[in-house]
Amino acid sequence: MTAENDGAEPARSGFERQWSYRPATPIAVSPIFAWPPKPLDIGRWIRDRWFVLGENMVLVGLATLTWLFLQPPLEETRELAFSWIAAMYVRNLVLMIVVAGGLHLYFHARKAQGERLKFDPRDLKASGRIFTLNNQLLDNMVWTLASGVAFWTGFEVLMLWAMANGYVPVLLWSENPIWFVALFFLTPAWISFHFYWIHRWLHWPPLYRMAHALHHRNTNVGPWSGLSMHPIEHLLFFSSVLLHWIVAAHPVHILFHMQHQALTAATSHTGFEGLLVKDKNRFALGTFHHQMHHRYFECNYGNLEVPWDKWFGSFHDGTEESHQRMQERRRRMAGS
Ligand SMILES: [Zn+2]
Ligand SMILES: [Zn+2]
């Protein structure tokens, strides 16, 4: 050991220097799919996702409140009419502005949490010709509110209209309460499956250039980046709810499914791992998993709900070794 590096921190690699905060790596995926099974880990995973105040519980509550107080009854949605459709669109605009706008204000405008749990050291881009209106935030807001919320509402309208007319099977609590509850738990897993394959397809070069490149204008992300997509991508993204053309559901499941899709797009792109309250991460938000997708493109197409990336060879677990493997894969693809 020489005098110069005596006691010094080990040199940080290029990969490490790109991030101001990284969670413990390798990134944990759902233990439900690990072998041999570890029942305690599985119990903890389900508890953290469902039984403490977290995204899923908040969203079940929100869908229930929406159904009870902010949704026209099925008798009314039998006939397509401007008044109730417009009311749903405005309701969804307000939900999006409250969630994405609130997160943006707290984390990026006021910087209330500073750099703590912030993955990327860079700020959102104040200008850039790549962006609509030359500004990352405005670009993201325009695509989210004009196209994203319109498709979100459009799919809700389609499903509720079809239910009201008997084109789609309706599930009632009184018929099968166990399945009624189970459907809430299964929805995020179905969304994860659908999202992984839609997303891989969106990276097929012609479709990428035509549609998905718009979402990838954001190499660093904020809450408004989540649903900032091309209309073609919105169409594919929200189409996961068409499952209920076959699988019976209640309108509250449709609202949960769609709000989950739209609002977790905002929370998962916050750029921060979670909300700190008294120095503890009290509410999980973004994942390093998807943050790396925005920085490196050819990895982590899915989410952590079901380890599709691990099974299909596209997983970047946040370690230096994994990073080397991804770069090696990229070089091979470029050379072939
Ligand atoms: Zn994204
Ligand atoms: Zn992508």
Tab-separated table of C-alpha atoms and ligand atoms in Angstrom:
chain	number	residue	atom	x	y	z
A	1	MET	CA	0.000	0.000	0.000
A	2	THR	CA	1.406	3.373	-0.984
A	3	ALA	CA	1.084	6.633	0.889
A	4	GLU	CA	-1.336	8.019	-1.776
A	5	ASN	CA	-4.059	5.403	-1.462
A	6	ASP	CA	-3.555	4.592	2.174
A	7	GLY	CA	-7.027	4.423	3.730
A	8	ALA	CA	-8.660	5.801	0.590
A	9	GLU	CA	-12.008	4.558	-0.733
A	10	PRO	CA	-11.609	1.987	-3.510
A	11	ALA	CA	-11.907	3.637	-6.930
A	12	ARG	CA	-15.499	3.682	-8.183
A	13	SER	CA	-16.151	2.069	-11.542
A	14	GLY	CA	-17.830	3.880	-14.450
A	15	PHE	CA	-21.073	2.071	-13.717
A	16	GLU	CA	-21.073	3.071	-10.051
A	17	ARG	CA	-20.298	6.688	-10.855
A	18	GLN	CA	-23.456	6.962	-12.961
A	19	TRP	CA	-25.648	6.609	-9.875
A	20	SER	CA	-25.916	8.732	-6.788
A	21	TYR	CA	-27.946	6.086	-4.967
A	22	ARG	CA	-28.169	2.346	-5.515
A	23	PRO	CA	-30.174	-0.045	-3.346
A	24	ALA	CA	-28.585	-3.224	-1.989
A	25	THR	CA	-27.698	-5.416	-4.928
A	26	PRO	CA	-28.322	-7.861	-6.482
A	27	ILE	CA	-31.873	-6.497	-6.717
A	28	ALA	CA	-34.402	-8.769	-5.044
A	29	VAL	CA	-37.180	-10.234	-7.184
A	30	SER	CA	-40.328	-11.906	-5.883
A	31	PRO	CA	-39.393	-14.965	-3.722
A	32	ILE	CA	-42.667	-16.612	-4.746
A	33	PHE	CA	-40.832	-17.997	-7.766
A	34	ALA	CA	-37.578	-18.994	-6.023
A	35	TRP	CA	-36.537	-22.642	-5.625
A	36	PRO	CA	-36.303	-24.140	-3.033
A	37	PRO	CA	-39.260	-22.227	-1.559
A	38	LYS	CA	-38.579	-19.967	1.424
A	39	PRO	CA	-41.965	-19.556	3.156
A	40	LEU	CA	-40.779	-16.761	5.472
A	41	ASP	CA	-39.474	-14.658	2.578
A	42	ILE	CA	-42.702	-15.236	0.654
A	43	GLY	CA	-44.762	-14.180	3.691
A	44	ARG	CA	-42.688	-11.015	4.090
A	45	TRP	CA	-42.952	-10.143	0.397
A	46	ILE	CA	-46.766	-10.483	0.395
A	47	ARG	CA	-47.049	-8.559	3.674
A	48	ASP	CA	-44.903	-5.685	2.395
A	49	ARG	CA	-46.855	-5.436	-0.840
A	50	TRP	CA	-50.344	-5.883	0.483
A	51	PHE	CA	-50.782	-5.574	4.218
A	52	VAL	CA	-48.786	-2.544	5.200
A	53	LEU	CA	-49.746	0.823	3.793
A	54	GLY	CA	-48.377	0.521	0.310
A	55	GLU	CA	-49.329	1.063	-3.268
A	56	ASN	CA	-51.617	-1.936	-3.686
A	57	MET	CA	-53.691	-1.237	-0.592
A	58	VAL	CA	-54.032	2.445	-1.468
A	59	LEU	CA	-55.154	1.484	-4.973
A	60	VAL	CA	-57.783	-1.011	-3.763
A	61	GLY	CA	-59.113	1.746	-1.493
A	62	LEU	CA	-59.085	4.283	-4.308
A	63	ALA	CA	-60.904	1.947	-6.734
A	64	THR	CA	-63.548	1.222	-4.097
A	65	LEU	CA	-64.111	4.918	-3.377
A	66	THR	CA	-64.238	5.661	-7.097
A	67	TRP	CA	-66.845	2.951	-7.635
A	68	LEU	CA	-68.970	4.108	-4.702
A	69	PHE	CA	-68.855	7.855	-5.263
A	70	LEU	CA	-67.314	8.840	-8.597
A	71	GLN	CA	-68.575	6.338	-11.143
A	72	PRO	CA	-71.938	6.376	-12.941
A	73	PRO	CA	-73.872	3.129	-12.282
A	74	LEU	CA	-73.951	0.400	-14.935
A	75	GLU	CA	-77.542	1.275	-15.938
A	76	GLU	CA	-76.254	4.650	-17.079
A	77	THR	CA	-73.237	3.332	-18.984
A	78	ARG	CA	-75.437	1.147	-21.215
A	79	GLU	CA	-75.786	4.073	-23.629
A	80	LEU	CA	-72.685	5.958	-24.695
A	81	ALA	CA	-73.237	9.618	-23.799
A	82	PHE	CA	-70.931	12.615	-23.703
A	83	SER	CA	-71.863	13.662	-20.145
A	84	TRP	CA	-70.759	10.582	-18.202
A	85	ILE	CA	-67.741	9.911	-20.431
A	86	ALA	CA	-66.541	13.511	-19.984
A	87	ALA	CA	-67.064	13.212	-16.219
A	88	MET	CA	-64.853	10.092	-16.135
A	89	TYR	CA	-62.158	11.808	-18.220
A	90	VAL	CA	-62.114	14.807	-15.881
A	91	ARG	CA	-62.009	12.501	-12.844
A	92	ASN	CA	-59.003	10.662	-14.295
A	93	LEU	CA	-57.282	13.945	-15.207
A	94	VAL	CA	-57.643	15.073	-11.609
A	95	LEU	CA	-56.280	11.739	-10.268
A	96	MET	CA	-53.268	11.959	-12.559
A	97	ILE	CA	-52.551	15.607	-11.737
A	98	VAL	CA	-52.801	14.934	-8.006
A	99	VAL	CA	-50.490	11.879	-8.109
A	100	ALA	CA	-47.898	12.842	-10.739
A	101	GLY	CA	-48.121	16.570	-9.986
A	102	GLY	CA	-47.864	16.003	-6.237
A	103	LEU	CA	-44.836	13.736	-6.583
A	104	HIS	CA	-43.147	16.126	-8.998
A	105	LEU	CA	-43.724	19.085	-6.713
A	106	TYR	CA	-42.412	17.275	-3.661
A	107	PHE	CA	-39.388	15.517	-5.125
A	108	HIS	CA	-38.285	17.618	-8.098
A	109	ALA	CA	-39.603	21.182	-7.746
A	110	ARG	CA	-39.259	21.662	-3.989
A	111	LYS	CA	-36.587	18.927	-3.674
A	112	ALA	CA	-38.086	18.180	-0.270
A	113	GLN	CA	-36.021	15.013	0.077
A	114	GLY	CA	-32.853	16.429	-1.475
A	115	GLU	CA	-30.721	13.719	-3.059
A	116	ARG	CA	-31.668	11.035	-0.585
A	117	LEU	CA	-32.829	7.788	-2.288
A	118	LYS	CA	-32.481	9.559	-5.671
A	119	PHE	CA	-31.043	7.159	-8.232
A	120	ASP	CA	-29.778	9.484	-10.940
A	121	PRO	CA	-27.683	12.486	-9.882
A	122	ARG	CA	-28.909	14.567	-12.855
A	123	ASP	CA	-31.905	16.894	-12.779
A	124	LEU	CA	-34.740	16.670	-15.299
A	125	LYS	CA	-33.883	18.569	-18.482
A	126	ALA	CA	-35.068	22.165	-18.520
A	127	SER	CA	-34.529	22.327	-22.285
A	128	GLY	CA	-33.832	20.012	-25.187
A	129	ARG	CA	-34.910	19.877	-28.822
A	130	ILE	CA	-35.817	16.224	-28.496
A	131	PHE	CA	-38.761	17.188	-26.254
A	132	THR	CA	-42.176	18.471	-27.297
A	133	LEU	CA	-42.243	22.178	-26.284
A	134	ASN	CA	-38.442	21.920	-25.737
A	135	ASN	CA	-38.810	20.897	-22.119
A	136	GLN	CA	-38.847	17.459	-20.487
A	137	LEU	CA	-41.557	18.218	-17.923
A	138	LEU	CA	-43.913	19.901	-20.421
A	139	ASP	CA	-43.307	17.132	-22.956
A	140	ASN	CA	-44.170	14.484	-20.378
A	141	MET	CA	-47.286	16.336	-19.180
A	142	VAL	CA	-48.656	16.847	-22.693
A	143	TRP	CA	-48.366	13.154	-23.663
A	144	THR	CA	-49.678	11.977	-20.307
A	145	LEU	CA	-52.726	14.222	-20.082
A	146	ALA	CA	-53.746	14.447	-23.735
A	147	SER	CA	-53.109	10.881	-24.861
A	148	GLY	CA	-52.477	8.774	-21.724
A	149	VAL	CA	-55.522	9.823	-19.728
A	150	ALA	CA	-57.686	9.658	-22.871
A	151	PHE	CA	-56.729	6.008	-23.532
A	152	TRP	CA	-57.062	5.146	-19.837
A	153	THR	CA	-60.602	6.590	-19.840
A	154	GLY	CA	-61.381	5.054	-23.238
A	155	PHE	CA	-60.632	1.521	-22.024
A	156	GLU	CA	-62.672	2.077	-18.848
A	157	VAL	CA	-65.599	3.340	-20.925
A	158	LEU	CA	-65.337	0.373	-23.282
A	159	MET	CA	-65.299	-2.200	-20.475
A	160	LEU	CA	-68.108	-0.615	-18.423
A	161	TRP	CA	-70.286	-0.108	-21.490
A	162	ALA	CA	-69.690	-3.768	-22.467
A	163	MET	CA	-70.507	-4.952	-18.939
A	164	ALA	CA	-73.702	-2.912	-18.843
A	165	ASN	CA	-74.804	-4.507	-22.104
A	166	GLY	CA	-73.916	-8.071	-21.123
A	167	TYR	CA	-71.112	-8.425	-23.703
A	168	VAL	CA	-68.595	-9.026	-20.906
A	169	PRO	CA	-69.170	-11.353	-17.920
A	170	VAL	CA	-69.835	-9.587	-14.599
A	171	LEU	CA	-68.681	-11.056	-11.288
A	172	LEU	CA	-70.710	-10.287	-8.178
A	173	TRP	CA	-69.426	-10.422	-4.607
A	174	SER	CA	-72.409	-12.571	-3.603
A	175	GLU	CA	-71.584	-15.177	-6.256
A	176	ASN	CA	-67.976	-15.857	-5.320
A	177	PRO	CA	-66.397	-13.674	-2.612
A	178	ILE	CA	-63.114	-15.622	-2.572
A	179	TRP	CA	-62.501	-15.141	-6.281
A	180	PHE	CA	-63.674	-11.532	-5.942
A	181	VAL	CA	-60.812	-10.874	-3.478
A	182	ALA	CA	-58.294	-13.099	-5.291
A	183	LEU	CA	-58.743	-11.082	-8.460
A	184	PHE	CA	-57.229	-8.022	-6.752
A	185	PHE	CA	-54.115	-10.047	-5.913
A	186	LEU	CA	-53.819	-11.599	-9.355
A	187	THR	CA	-54.224	-8.353	-11.308
A	188	PRO	CA	-50.673	-7.015	-10.694
A	189	ALA	CA	-49.195	-10.398	-11.726
A	190	TRP	CA	-51.208	-10.365	-14.972
A	191	ILE	CA	-50.192	-6.749	-15.633
A	192	SER	CA	-46.548	-7.748	-15.087
A	193	PHE	CA	-46.822	-10.568	-17.638
A	194	HIS	CA	-48.616	-8.401	-20.197
A	195	PHE	CA	-46.233	-5.465	-19.700
A	196	TYR	CA	-43.088	-7.584	-20.119
A	197	TRP	CA	-44.113	-8.948	-23.532
A	198	ILE	CA	-45.668	-5.742	-24.833
A	199	HIS	CA	-42.530	-3.901	-23.764
A	200	ARG	CA	-40.150	-6.356	-25.459
A	201	TRP	CA	-42.195	-6.030	-28.619
A	202	LEU	CA	-41.985	-2.222	-28.347
A	203	HIS	CA	-38.186	-2.585	-28.498
A	204	TRP	CA	-38.448	-4.244	-31.928
A	205	PRO	CA	-36.668	-1.559	-34.016
A	206	PRO	CA	-39.527	-0.483	-36.340
A	207	LEU	CA	-41.999	-0.216	-33.458
A	208	TYR	CA	-39.362	1.390	-31.259
A	209	ARG	CA	-38.739	4.140	-33.796
A	210	MET	CA	-42.419	4.659	-34.485
A	211	ALA	CA	-43.709	4.641	-30.899
A	212	HIS	CA	-41.557	3.651	-27.931
A	213	ALA	CA	-38.718	6.120	-28.600
A	214	LEU	CA	-41.041	8.803	-27.242
A	215	HIS	CA	-41.041	7.213	-23.768
A	216	HIS	CA	-37.263	6.772	-24.028
A	217	ARG	CA	-36.637	10.470	-24.595
A	218	ASN	CA	-36.375	10.237	-20.813
A	219	THR	CA	-32.950	8.790	-19.941
A	220	ASN	CA	-33.577	10.190	-16.482
A	221	VAL	CA	-37.136	10.073	-15.223
A	222	GLY	CA	-39.671	11.975	-13.146
A	223	PRO	CA	-43.253	11.073	-12.184
A	224	TRP	CA	-44.690	12.607	-15.355
A	225	SER	CA	-42.424	10.374	-17.494
A	226	GLY	CA	-44.320	7.217	-16.507
A	227	LEU	CA	-47.308	7.613	-18.776
A	228	SER	CA	-45.521	9.809	-21.309
A	229	MET	CA	-45.929	7.493	-24.272
A	230	HIS	CA	-46.911	7.521	-27.925
A	231	PRO	CA	-50.637	6.792	-28.519
A	232	ILE	CA	-49.714	3.412	-30.068
A	233	GLU	CA	-47.955	2.501	-26.840
A	234	HIS	CA	-50.932	3.708	-24.767
A	235	LEU	CA	-53.176	1.460	-26.827
A	236	LEU	CA	-50.955	-1.574	-26.195
A	237	PHE	CA	-50.189	-0.701	-22.567
A	238	PHE	CA	-53.811	-0.395	-21.437
A	239	SER	CA	-54.994	-3.358	-23.517
A	240	SER	CA	-54.162	-5.653	-20.590
A	241	VAL	CA	-57.666	-4.962	-19.257
A	242	LEU	CA	-59.173	-6.750	-22.281
A	243	LEU	CA	-58.471	-9.946	-20.321
A	244	HIS	CA	-61.819	-9.258	-18.665
A	245	TRP	CA	-63.559	-9.829	-21.937
A	246	ILE	CA	-62.999	-13.485	-20.929
A	247	VAL	CA	-62.356	-13.472	-17.177
A	248	ALA	CA	-65.410	-12.263	-15.237
A	249	ALA	CA	-64.833	-9.178	-13.087
A	250	HIS	CA	-66.770	-6.527	-11.195
A	251	PRO	CA	-66.565	-2.868	-12.304
A	252	VAL	CA	-64.423	-2.191	-9.222
A	253	HIS	CA	-61.808	-4.622	-10.603
A	254	ILE	CA	-61.812	-2.743	-13.904
A	255	LEU	CA	-61.254	0.561	-12.085
A	256	PHE	CA	-58.499	-1.014	-9.946
A	257	HIS	CA	-56.793	-2.507	-13.005
A	258	MET	CA	-56.810	0.762	-14.947
A	259	GLN	CA	-55.864	2.998	-12.022
A	260	HIS	CA	-53.057	0.556	-11.210
A	261	GLN	CA	-51.734	0.806	-14.756
A	262	ALA	CA	-51.967	4.587	-14.963
A	263	LEU	CA	-50.994	5.705	-11.483
A	264	THR	CA	-48.170	3.250	-10.791
A	265	ALA	CA	-46.638	4.435	-14.065
A	266	ALA	CA	-46.263	7.788	-12.278
A	267	THR	CA	-45.077	6.433	-8.920
A	268	SER	CA	-42.620	3.950	-10.447
A	269	HIS	CA	-40.938	6.738	-12.458
A	270	THR	CA	-40.503	9.107	-9.505
A	271	GLY	CA	-36.714	8.758	-9.755
A	272	PHE	CA	-36.554	8.075	-6.005
A	273	GLU	CA	-36.811	4.703	-4.294
A	274	GLY	CA	-39.293	5.891	-1.714
A	275	LEU	CA	-40.667	8.536	0.577
A	276	LEU	CA	-38.582	9.137	3.677
A	277	VAL	CA	-40.375	9.878	6.912
A	278	LYS	CA	-38.026	10.407	9.846
A	279	ASP	CA	-35.212	8.866	7.775
A	280	LYS	CA	-37.119	5.654	7.098
A	281	ASN	CA	-38.400	4.610	3.679
A	282	ARG	CA	-42.126	4.565	4.446
A	283	PHE	CA	-43.626	4.325	0.996
A	284	ALA	CA	-41.972	2.514	-1.883
A	285	LEU	CA	-41.991	4.423	-5.189
A	286	GLY	CA	-39.486	3.923	-8.013
A	287	THR	CA	-37.345	0.870	-8.633
A	288	PHE	CA	-33.686	0.815	-9.590
A	289	HIS	CA	-34.757	-1.985	-11.940
A	290	HIS	CA	-36.778	0.284	-14.274
A	291	GLN	CA	-34.484	3.276	-13.707
A	292	MET	CA	-31.690	1.195	-15.297
A	293	HIS	CA	-33.957	0.378	-18.243
A	294	HIS	CA	-34.167	4.105	-18.996
A	295	ARG	CA	-30.392	4.492	-18.778
A	296	TYR	CA	-29.278	1.337	-20.597
A	297	PHE	CA	-32.318	0.376	-22.760
A	298	GLU	CA	-31.574	-3.328	-23.416
A	299	CYS	CA	-32.327	-4.741	-19.982
A	300	ASN	CA	-35.127	-4.976	-17.403
A	301	TYR	CA	-38.215	-4.850	-19.605
A	302	GLY	CA	-40.577	-6.088	-16.899
A	303	ASN	CA	-41.054	-5.298	-13.246
A	304	LEU	CA	-40.229	-7.137	-10.036
A	305	GLU	CA	-43.688	-8.610	-9.479
A	306	VAL	CA	-42.823	-11.699	-11.546
A	307	PRO	CA	-39.150	-12.247	-12.531
A	308	TRP	CA	-39.697	-12.385	-16.293
A	309	ASP	CA	-36.365	-10.659	-16.962
A	310	LYS	CA	-34.534	-13.289	-14.975
A	311	TRP	CA	-36.233	-16.117	-16.825
A	312	PHE	CA	-35.704	-14.646	-20.275
A	313	GLY	CA	-32.126	-13.436	-19.909
A	314	SER	CA	-32.717	-9.669	-19.817
A	315	PHE	CA	-32.114	-9.083	-16.110
A	316	HIS	CA	-29.677	-6.422	-14.873
A	317	ASP	CA	-29.483	-6.971	-11.117
A	318	GLY	CA	-27.649	-3.710	-10.405
A	319	THR	CA	-24.215	-5.259	-9.804
A	320	GLU	CA	-20.974	-4.519	-11.630
A	321	GLU	CA	-20.832	-8.134	-12.940
A	322	SER	CA	-24.332	-7.897	-14.326
A	323	HIS	CA	-23.381	-4.612	-15.999
A	324	GLN	CA	-20.369	-6.234	-17.684
A	325	ARG	CA	-22.579	-9.080	-18.925
A	326	MET	CA	-25.074	-6.618	-20.412
A	327	GLN	CA	-22.336	-4.714	-22.203
A	328	GLU	CA	-20.945	-7.983	-23.530
A	329	ARG	CA	-24.440	-8.889	-24.837
A	330	ARG	CA	-24.717	-5.470	-26.505
A	331	ARG	CA	-21.322	-5.885	-28.205
A	332	ARG	CA	-22.332	-9.305	-29.536
A	333	MET	CA	-25.608	-7.892	-30.872
A	334	ALA	CA	-23.818	-4.964	-32.517
A	335	GLY	CA	-21.313	-7.333	-34.124
A	336	SER	CA	-23.845	-9.864	-35.435
B	1	ZN	ZN	-40.407	3.773	-18.239
B	2	ZN	ZN	-38.387	0.505	-23.109
